[in-house]
Amino acid sequence: MALASDSPPVEYRPKLGLRTRLMRLIARPGFQRWASAFPLTRGTAAKDGAELFDIVQGFVKSQVLFALVELRVLHRLMDGPQTADGLATAAGLRPDRMERVMMAATAMKLTVRDRKGRYCLARLGAAMVGVPGLEDMIRHHEAFYRDLNDPVALLRGEVDTELAAFWPYVFGAANATDVETSNRYSDLMARSQQIVAADTLAMADLRQTRKMLDVGGGYGAFAEAAALKYPTLQATVFDLPAVEETARATLLRSNAAERLHFVPGSFRDDPLPDGADTISLIRVLYDHEDQVVVTLLSKIIDSLPENGRLLVSEPMSGGARPEVSGDVYFSFYCLAMQTGTVRSAARIGELCKNAGFSSIKAYPSRRPFVTTALTAVKTRG
């Protein structure tokens, strides 16, 4: 008789939970075939299939959109319905290739076909033309897509990304002294900042603000929007010296020019201008690592008076409930930048609390793909 010690070891297998067992069942090809045929489950199976295919084809859709922008097709349709042949001549494409593009645009609900076979702008296509900065961002994605060419290598930190070179300012003022590079960044941000400013001001109430400091404010798009909405508000933009000339010229053209100011400097290296009762960070924190954010929040709370307010507005992670814009697009964009990260409102609130802020409030966002806002108050001297 064999001794107990001679018995083969029993492999430990953790007990699977109900959800895990259910997911394993759904993952079986045989179950999928059955679910696709069974009357009570085939609707769900078809819906799952459509959603999965939409994820698979996502890159192709984005490239079709890039082609439409580069060929200015949607702009040409602003003049009225056109045939694929007419659009092909203007774009320098073969008619059959343009027909292929326009069928794709119609399937994506950017255009529609009329009874004569001509193409017209659909509501979504018209909105695409009208959203400030959207086409510039789509063109800019050419570099982002190259950085995503090997996503596993990107995740492993093995890619020398183009976006890191495009946004040198995030690594400190010493890396952003070139005026042309800084203005290229600021131009891109300024075009999209209008919609960010509008959404931020729809969420956060600045009626009690008298002097606002907009840190990292670029050409002053948010500062100007706030000053125009609140006639007694004065705003100072604090950003790198490389953008000063263009920023000052932009602010001087504003209808609120007498209440708008620019101070050059780096929040990483220089003290913040004092005198503000509200400090705004519009699309700033997610560009930087935690230690930079912690240092910046410490500077801010030291410069604010008691009951002074901090306003943060940027795309955010969904946290415990991940959402597509923050946890897919902006998360990987930050990864390609090689610095910064998308944080949830709860995480930003935690960093603010650690810095000494209280009365932290996150606002429901109607468009999280544009921005989400959070405010905090300094309640100590």
Short mmCIF file of N, CA and C in Angstrom, two decimals, residues 55-178:
data_model
loop_
_atom_site.label_atom_id
_atom_site.label_comp_id
_atom_site.label_asym_id
_atom_site.label_seq_id
_atom_site.Cartn_x
_atom_site.Cartn_y
_atom_site.Cartn_z
N ILE A 55 -16.35 48.18 -32.50
CA ILE A 55 -15.03 48.38 -31.88
C ILE A 55 -13.93 47.98 -32.86
N VAL A 56 -14.11 46.85 -33.54
CA VAL A 56 -13.10 46.35 -34.48
C VAL A 56 -12.87 47.33 -35.62
N GLN A 57 -13.95 47.92 -36.13
CA GLN A 57 -13.81 48.80 -37.29
C GLN A 57 -13.54 50.25 -36.92
N GLY A 58 -13.37 50.52 -35.62
CA GLY A 58 -13.21 51.91 -35.18
C GLY A 58 -12.08 52.65 -35.87
N PHE A 59 -10.94 52.00 -36.05
CA PHE A 59 -9.80 52.67 -36.69
C PHE A 59 -10.12 53.04 -38.13
N VAL A 60 -10.84 52.16 -38.83
CA VAL A 60 -11.19 52.45 -40.22
C VAL A 60 -12.10 53.67 -40.29
N LYS A 61 -13.07 53.74 -39.38
CA LYS A 61 -13.98 54.89 -39.35
C LYS A 61 -13.19 56.19 -39.11
N SER A 62 -12.24 56.14 -38.20
CA SER A 62 -11.46 57.34 -37.92
C SER A 62 -10.63 57.75 -39.12
N GLN A 63 -10.16 56.77 -39.91
CA GLN A 63 -9.37 57.10 -41.09
C GLN A 63 -10.25 57.64 -42.22
N VAL A 64 -11.47 57.16 -42.33
CA VAL A 64 -12.41 57.73 -43.29
C VAL A 64 -12.68 59.19 -42.93
N LEU A 65 -12.86 59.44 -41.64
CA LEU A 65 -13.08 60.81 -41.18
C LEU A 65 -11.89 61.69 -41.51
N PHE A 66 -10.67 61.16 -41.31
CA PHE A 66 -9.47 61.91 -41.65
C PHE A 66 -9.45 62.27 -43.14
N ALA A 67 -9.84 61.31 -43.99
CA ALA A 67 -9.87 61.57 -45.44
C ALA A 67 -10.89 62.65 -45.78
N LEU A 68 -12.05 62.60 -45.14
CA LEU A 68 -13.08 63.62 -45.39
C LEU A 68 -12.58 65.02 -45.02
N VAL A 69 -11.83 65.10 -43.92
CA VAL A 69 -11.28 66.39 -43.50
C VAL A 69 -10.20 66.86 -44.46
N GLU A 70 -9.28 65.97 -44.80
CA GLU A 70 -8.18 66.34 -45.69
C GLU A 70 -8.69 66.76 -47.07
N LEU A 71 -9.72 66.10 -47.55
CA LEU A 71 -10.28 66.41 -48.87
C LEU A 71 -11.31 67.53 -48.83
N ARG A 72 -11.61 68.01 -47.62
CA ARG A 72 -12.57 69.11 -47.40
C ARG A 72 -13.94 68.80 -47.99
N VAL A 73 -14.32 67.54 -47.94
CA VAL A 73 -15.59 67.12 -48.52
C VAL A 73 -16.78 67.76 -47.81
N LEU A 74 -16.78 67.75 -46.49
CA LEU A 74 -17.92 68.30 -45.76
C LEU A 74 -18.05 69.80 -45.99
N HIS A 75 -16.93 70.48 -46.12
CA HIS A 75 -16.97 71.92 -46.42
C HIS A 75 -17.57 72.15 -47.81
N ARG A 76 -17.21 71.32 -48.75
CA ARG A 76 -17.74 71.49 -50.12
C ARG A 76 -19.26 71.28 -50.14
N LEU A 77 -19.74 70.40 -49.28
CA LEU A 77 -21.18 70.15 -49.24
C LEU A 77 -21.95 71.29 -48.55
N MET A 78 -21.25 72.20 -47.92
CA MET A 78 -21.91 73.38 -47.34
C MET A 78 -22.55 74.22 -48.42
N ASP A 79 -22.08 74.08 -49.65
CA ASP A 79 -22.64 74.85 -50.77
C ASP A 79 -23.85 74.17 -51.40
N GLY A 80 -24.21 72.99 -50.90
CA GLY A 80 -25.38 72.30 -51.42
C GLY A 80 -25.05 70.89 -51.88
N PRO A 81 -26.06 70.12 -52.30
CA PRO A 81 -25.87 68.73 -52.73
C PRO A 81 -24.90 68.63 -53.91
N GLN A 82 -24.10 67.57 -53.90
CA GLN A 82 -23.16 67.34 -55.00
C GLN A 82 -23.09 65.85 -55.30
N THR A 83 -22.76 65.54 -56.55
CA THR A 83 -22.56 64.15 -56.93
C THR A 83 -21.15 63.72 -56.55
N ALA A 84 -20.96 62.40 -56.51
CA ALA A 84 -19.62 61.88 -56.24
C ALA A 84 -18.65 62.30 -57.33
N ASP A 85 -19.14 62.37 -58.59
CA ASP A 85 -18.28 62.80 -59.69
C ASP A 85 -17.79 64.23 -59.47
N GLY A 86 -18.70 65.11 -59.07
CA GLY A 86 -18.32 66.50 -58.85
C GLY A 86 -17.33 66.64 -57.69
N LEU A 87 -17.58 65.91 -56.65
CA LEU A 87 -16.67 65.94 -55.50
C LEU A 87 -15.32 65.35 -55.87
N ALA A 88 -15.32 64.32 -56.72
CA ALA A 88 -14.07 63.68 -57.12
C ALA A 88 -13.19 64.64 -57.90
N THR A 89 -13.79 65.41 -58.79
CA THR A 89 -13.03 66.37 -59.58
C THR A 89 -12.35 67.40 -58.69
N ALA A 90 -13.10 67.92 -57.71
CA ALA A 90 -12.55 68.94 -56.80
C ALA A 90 -11.45 68.36 -55.91
N ALA A 91 -11.58 67.07 -55.56
CA ALA A 91 -10.64 66.46 -54.63
C ALA A 91 -9.47 65.76 -55.32
N GLY A 92 -9.55 65.62 -56.63
CA GLY A 92 -8.48 64.94 -57.35
C GLY A 92 -8.49 63.43 -57.16
N LEU A 93 -9.70 62.85 -57.02
CA LEU A 93 -9.84 61.40 -56.88
C LEU A 93 -10.58 60.82 -58.07
N ARG A 94 -10.42 59.52 -58.28
CA ARG A 94 -11.25 58.84 -59.26
C ARG A 94 -12.68 58.82 -58.75
N PRO A 95 -13.67 58.97 -59.63
CA PRO A 95 -15.06 58.99 -59.19
C PRO A 95 -15.47 57.77 -58.38
N ASP A 96 -14.98 56.56 -58.76
CA ASP A 96 -15.38 55.37 -58.00
C ASP A 96 -14.81 55.39 -56.59
N ARG A 97 -13.62 55.99 -56.43
CA ARG A 97 -13.03 56.10 -55.10
C ARG A 97 -13.80 57.12 -54.24
N MET A 98 -14.21 58.21 -54.86
CA MET A 98 -14.99 59.20 -54.11
C MET A 98 -16.35 58.62 -53.73
N GLU A 99 -16.93 57.82 -54.62
CA GLU A 99 -18.20 57.17 -54.30
C GLU A 99 -18.03 56.27 -53.07
N ARG A 100 -16.90 55.59 -53.00
CA ARG A 100 -16.61 54.72 -51.86
C ARG A 100 -16.54 55.55 -50.57
N VAL A 101 -15.86 56.69 -50.64
CA VAL A 101 -15.74 57.57 -49.47
C VAL A 101 -17.11 58.09 -49.04
N MET A 102 -17.93 58.49 -50.02
CA MET A 102 -19.21 59.08 -49.69
C MET A 102 -20.21 58.05 -49.18
N MET A 103 -20.12 56.83 -49.67
CA MET A 103 -20.96 55.77 -49.11
C MET A 103 -20.59 55.53 -47.65
N ALA A 104 -19.29 55.55 -47.36
CA ALA A 104 -18.83 55.38 -45.98
C ALA A 104 -19.31 56.54 -45.11
N ALA A 105 -19.20 57.77 -45.64
CA ALA A 105 -19.64 58.95 -44.88
C ALA A 105 -21.13 58.88 -44.59
N THR A 106 -21.89 58.36 -45.55
CA THR A 106 -23.34 58.22 -45.35
C THR A 106 -23.65 57.14 -44.32
N ALA A 107 -22.91 56.05 -44.38
CA ALA A 107 -23.10 54.99 -43.38
C ALA A 107 -22.77 55.49 -41.98
N MET A 108 -21.82 56.44 -41.89
CA MET A 108 -21.43 57.01 -40.61
C MET A 108 -22.33 58.18 -40.19
N LYS A 109 -23.36 58.44 -41.00
CA LYS A 109 -24.37 59.47 -40.72
C LYS A 109 -23.82 60.89 -40.76
N LEU A 110 -22.72 61.07 -41.52
CA LEU A 110 -22.19 62.42 -41.72
C LEU A 110 -22.83 63.07 -42.93
N THR A 111 -23.28 62.25 -43.88
CA THR A 111 -23.94 62.74 -45.08
C THR A 111 -25.19 61.89 -45.35
N VAL A 112 -26.02 62.37 -46.25
CA VAL A 112 -27.18 61.61 -46.71
C VAL A 112 -27.23 61.68 -48.23
N ARG A 113 -27.93 60.73 -48.82
CA ARG A 113 -28.13 60.73 -50.28
C ARG A 113 -29.55 61.15 -50.59
N ASP A 114 -29.68 62.05 -51.57
CA ASP A 114 -31.03 62.42 -51.96
C ASP A 114 -31.53 61.51 -53.08
N ARG A 115 -32.74 61.77 -53.57
CA ARG A 115 -33.34 60.88 -54.56
C ARG A 115 -32.61 60.89 -55.89
N LYS A 116 -31.83 61.92 -56.13
CA LYS A 116 -31.07 62.01 -57.38
C LYS A 116 -29.68 61.40 -57.24
N GLY A 117 -29.40 60.81 -56.09
CA GLY A 117 -28.10 60.19 -55.89
C GLY A 117 -27.01 61.17 -55.50
N ARG A 118 -27.41 62.41 -55.20
CA ARG A 118 -26.42 63.40 -54.77
C ARG A 118 -26.23 63.29 -53.25
N TYR A 119 -25.10 63.80 -52.81
CA TYR A 119 -24.79 63.75 -51.38
C TYR A 119 -24.99 65.12 -50.74
N CYS A 120 -25.58 65.10 -49.55
CA CYS A 120 -25.85 66.32 -48.80
C CYS A 120 -25.31 66.14 -47.38
N LEU A 121 -25.05 67.26 -46.73
CA LEU A 121 -24.63 67.19 -45.33
C LEU A 121 -25.78 66.70 -44.46
N ALA A 122 -25.47 65.79 -43.56
CA ALA A 122 -26.41 65.41 -42.51
C ALA A 122 -26.13 66.27 -41.28
N ARG A 123 -27.01 66.20 -40.29
CA ARG A 123 -26.84 67.03 -39.09
C ARG A 123 -25.49 66.81 -38.43
N LEU A 124 -25.07 65.55 -38.35
CA LEU A 124 -23.80 65.24 -37.70
C LEU A 124 -22.62 65.83 -38.48
N GLY A 125 -22.70 65.78 -39.81
CA GLY A 125 -21.64 66.36 -40.63
C GLY A 125 -21.57 67.86 -40.50
N ALA A 126 -22.74 68.51 -40.43
CA ALA A 126 -22.76 69.96 -40.25
C ALA A 126 -22.18 70.34 -38.89
N ALA A 127 -22.51 69.55 -37.87
CA ALA A 127 -21.96 69.80 -36.54
C ALA A 127 -20.45 69.65 -36.53
N MET A 128 -19.94 68.69 -37.32
CA MET A 128 -18.50 68.48 -37.37
C MET A 128 -17.79 69.70 -37.94
N VAL A 129 -18.41 70.31 -38.94
CA VAL A 129 -17.83 71.52 -39.53
C VAL A 129 -17.85 72.66 -38.52
N GLY A 130 -18.90 72.69 -37.70
CA GLY A 130 -19.10 73.83 -36.81
C GLY A 130 -18.39 73.77 -35.48
N VAL A 131 -17.92 72.60 -35.04
CA VAL A 131 -17.27 72.50 -33.73
C VAL A 131 -15.87 73.10 -33.80
N PRO A 132 -15.58 74.14 -33.02
CA PRO A 132 -14.27 74.80 -33.10
C PRO A 132 -13.13 73.85 -32.77
N GLY A 133 -12.13 73.82 -33.65
CA GLY A 133 -10.93 73.05 -33.38
C GLY A 133 -11.01 71.57 -33.68
N LEU A 134 -12.20 71.06 -34.04
CA LEU A 134 -12.33 69.61 -34.23
C LEU A 134 -11.51 69.12 -35.42
N GLU A 135 -11.57 69.84 -36.52
CA GLU A 135 -10.81 69.40 -37.69
C GLU A 135 -9.31 69.49 -37.44
N ASP A 136 -8.87 70.50 -36.71
CA ASP A 136 -7.45 70.60 -36.39
C ASP A 136 -7.01 69.41 -35.54
N MET A 137 -7.86 69.01 -34.60
CA MET A 137 -7.53 67.87 -33.74
C MET A 137 -7.50 66.58 -34.56
N ILE A 138 -8.41 66.44 -35.51
CA ILE A 138 -8.42 65.24 -36.36
C ILE A 138 -7.13 65.16 -37.17
N ARG A 139 -6.69 66.29 -37.72
CA ARG A 139 -5.42 66.30 -38.46
C ARG A 139 -4.25 65.97 -37.53
N HIS A 140 -4.31 66.50 -36.35
CA HIS A 140 -3.26 66.24 -35.36
C HIS A 140 -3.19 64.76 -34.98
N HIS A 141 -4.30 64.04 -35.13
CA HIS A 141 -4.33 62.63 -34.78
C HIS A 141 -3.42 61.78 -35.65
N GLU A 142 -2.97 62.31 -36.76
CA GLU A 142 -2.06 61.56 -37.62
C GLU A 142 -0.85 61.09 -36.80
N ALA A 143 -0.32 61.98 -35.95
CA ALA A 143 0.81 61.60 -35.09
C ALA A 143 0.38 60.61 -34.01
N PHE A 144 -0.77 60.83 -33.43
CA PHE A 144 -1.28 59.95 -32.37
C PHE A 144 -1.46 58.53 -32.88
N TYR A 145 -2.00 58.40 -34.10
CA TYR A 145 -2.22 57.07 -34.66
C TYR A 145 -0.90 56.35 -34.90
N ARG A 146 0.12 57.09 -35.31
CA ARG A 146 1.42 56.44 -35.49
C ARG A 146 1.97 55.95 -34.15
N ASP A 147 1.75 56.75 -33.10
CA ASP A 147 2.20 56.32 -31.77
C ASP A 147 1.46 55.07 -31.30
N LEU A 148 0.23 54.88 -31.78
CA LEU A 148 -0.58 53.72 -31.39
C LEU A 148 -0.38 52.53 -32.31
N ASN A 149 0.53 52.65 -33.26
CA ASN A 149 0.72 51.59 -34.24
C ASN A 149 1.03 50.24 -33.58
N ASP A 150 1.81 50.28 -32.50
CA ASP A 150 2.07 49.07 -31.72
C ASP A 150 1.67 49.37 -30.28
N PRO A 151 0.41 49.15 -29.94
CA PRO A 151 -0.07 49.54 -28.60
C PRO A 151 0.60 48.77 -27.47
N VAL A 152 1.00 47.53 -27.73
CA VAL A 152 1.66 46.76 -26.67
C VAL A 152 3.03 47.36 -26.37
N ALA A 153 3.77 47.74 -27.43
CA ALA A 153 5.06 48.40 -27.23
C ALA A 153 4.89 49.73 -26.52
N LEU A 154 3.81 50.44 -26.84
CA LEU A 154 3.53 51.71 -26.16
C LEU A 154 3.29 51.47 -24.67
N LEU A 155 2.51 50.45 -24.35
CA LEU A 155 2.23 50.13 -22.96
C LEU A 155 3.49 49.72 -22.20
N ARG A 156 4.41 49.10 -22.91
CA ARG A 156 5.66 48.67 -22.28
C ARG A 156 6.70 49.79 -22.21
N GLY A 157 6.37 50.95 -22.76
CA GLY A 157 7.31 52.07 -22.74
C GLY A 157 8.43 51.92 -23.72
N GLU A 158 8.19 51.21 -24.82
CA GLU A 158 9.25 50.94 -25.80
C GLU A 158 9.15 51.83 -27.03
N VAL A 159 8.25 52.81 -27.02
CA VAL A 159 8.01 53.66 -28.20
C VAL A 159 8.48 55.09 -27.92
N ASP A 160 9.28 55.61 -28.83
CA ASP A 160 9.68 57.02 -28.77
C ASP A 160 8.59 57.82 -29.49
N THR A 161 7.61 58.31 -28.75
CA THR A 161 6.39 58.82 -29.36
C THR A 161 6.54 60.21 -29.96
N GLU A 162 5.74 60.46 -31.01
CA GLU A 162 5.72 61.79 -31.63
C GLU A 162 5.02 62.82 -30.75
N LEU A 163 4.01 62.37 -30.00
CA LEU A 163 3.28 63.33 -29.17
C LEU A 163 4.15 63.92 -28.07
N ALA A 164 5.12 63.16 -27.59
CA ALA A 164 6.02 63.69 -26.57
C ALA A 164 6.82 64.86 -27.12
N ALA A 165 7.15 64.80 -28.41
CA ALA A 165 7.88 65.90 -29.04
C ALA A 165 6.94 67.06 -29.35
N PHE A 166 5.67 66.75 -29.60
CA PHE A 166 4.71 67.82 -29.94
C PHE A 166 4.37 68.67 -28.73
N TRP A 167 4.36 68.08 -27.52
CA TRP A 167 3.99 68.79 -26.30
C TRP A 167 5.19 68.93 -25.36
N PRO A 168 6.28 69.58 -25.76
CA PRO A 168 7.47 69.64 -24.90
C PRO A 168 7.25 70.43 -23.62
N TYR A 169 6.25 71.32 -23.59
CA TYR A 169 6.03 72.17 -22.42
C TYR A 169 5.71 71.36 -21.16
N VAL A 170 5.15 70.16 -21.34
CA VAL A 170 4.74 69.39 -20.16
C VAL A 170 5.94 68.87 -19.38
N PHE A 171 7.13 68.93 -19.99
CA PHE A 171 8.33 68.48 -19.30
C PHE A 171 9.08 69.63 -18.65
N GLY A 172 8.48 70.84 -18.67
CA GLY A 172 9.10 71.99 -18.02
C GLY A 172 9.40 73.09 -19.00
N ALA A 173 9.54 74.32 -18.48
CA ALA A 173 9.76 75.49 -19.32
C ALA A 173 11.03 75.37 -20.15
N ALA A 174 12.05 74.70 -19.62
CA ALA A 174 13.31 74.56 -20.35
C ALA A 174 13.13 73.80 -21.65
N ASN A 175 12.08 73.00 -21.73
CA ASN A 175 11.81 72.23 -22.94
C ASN A 175 10.84 72.94 -23.88
N ALA A 176 10.37 74.12 -23.50
CA ALA A 176 9.35 74.81 -24.30
C ALA A 176 9.75 76.25 -24.58
N THR A 177 11.02 76.46 -24.88
CA THR A 177 11.49 77.83 -25.16
C THR A 177 11.30 78.21 -26.62
N ASP A 178 11.09 77.22 -27.48
CA ASP A 178 10.92 77.50 -28.89
C ASP A 178 9.53 78.09 -29.14
#
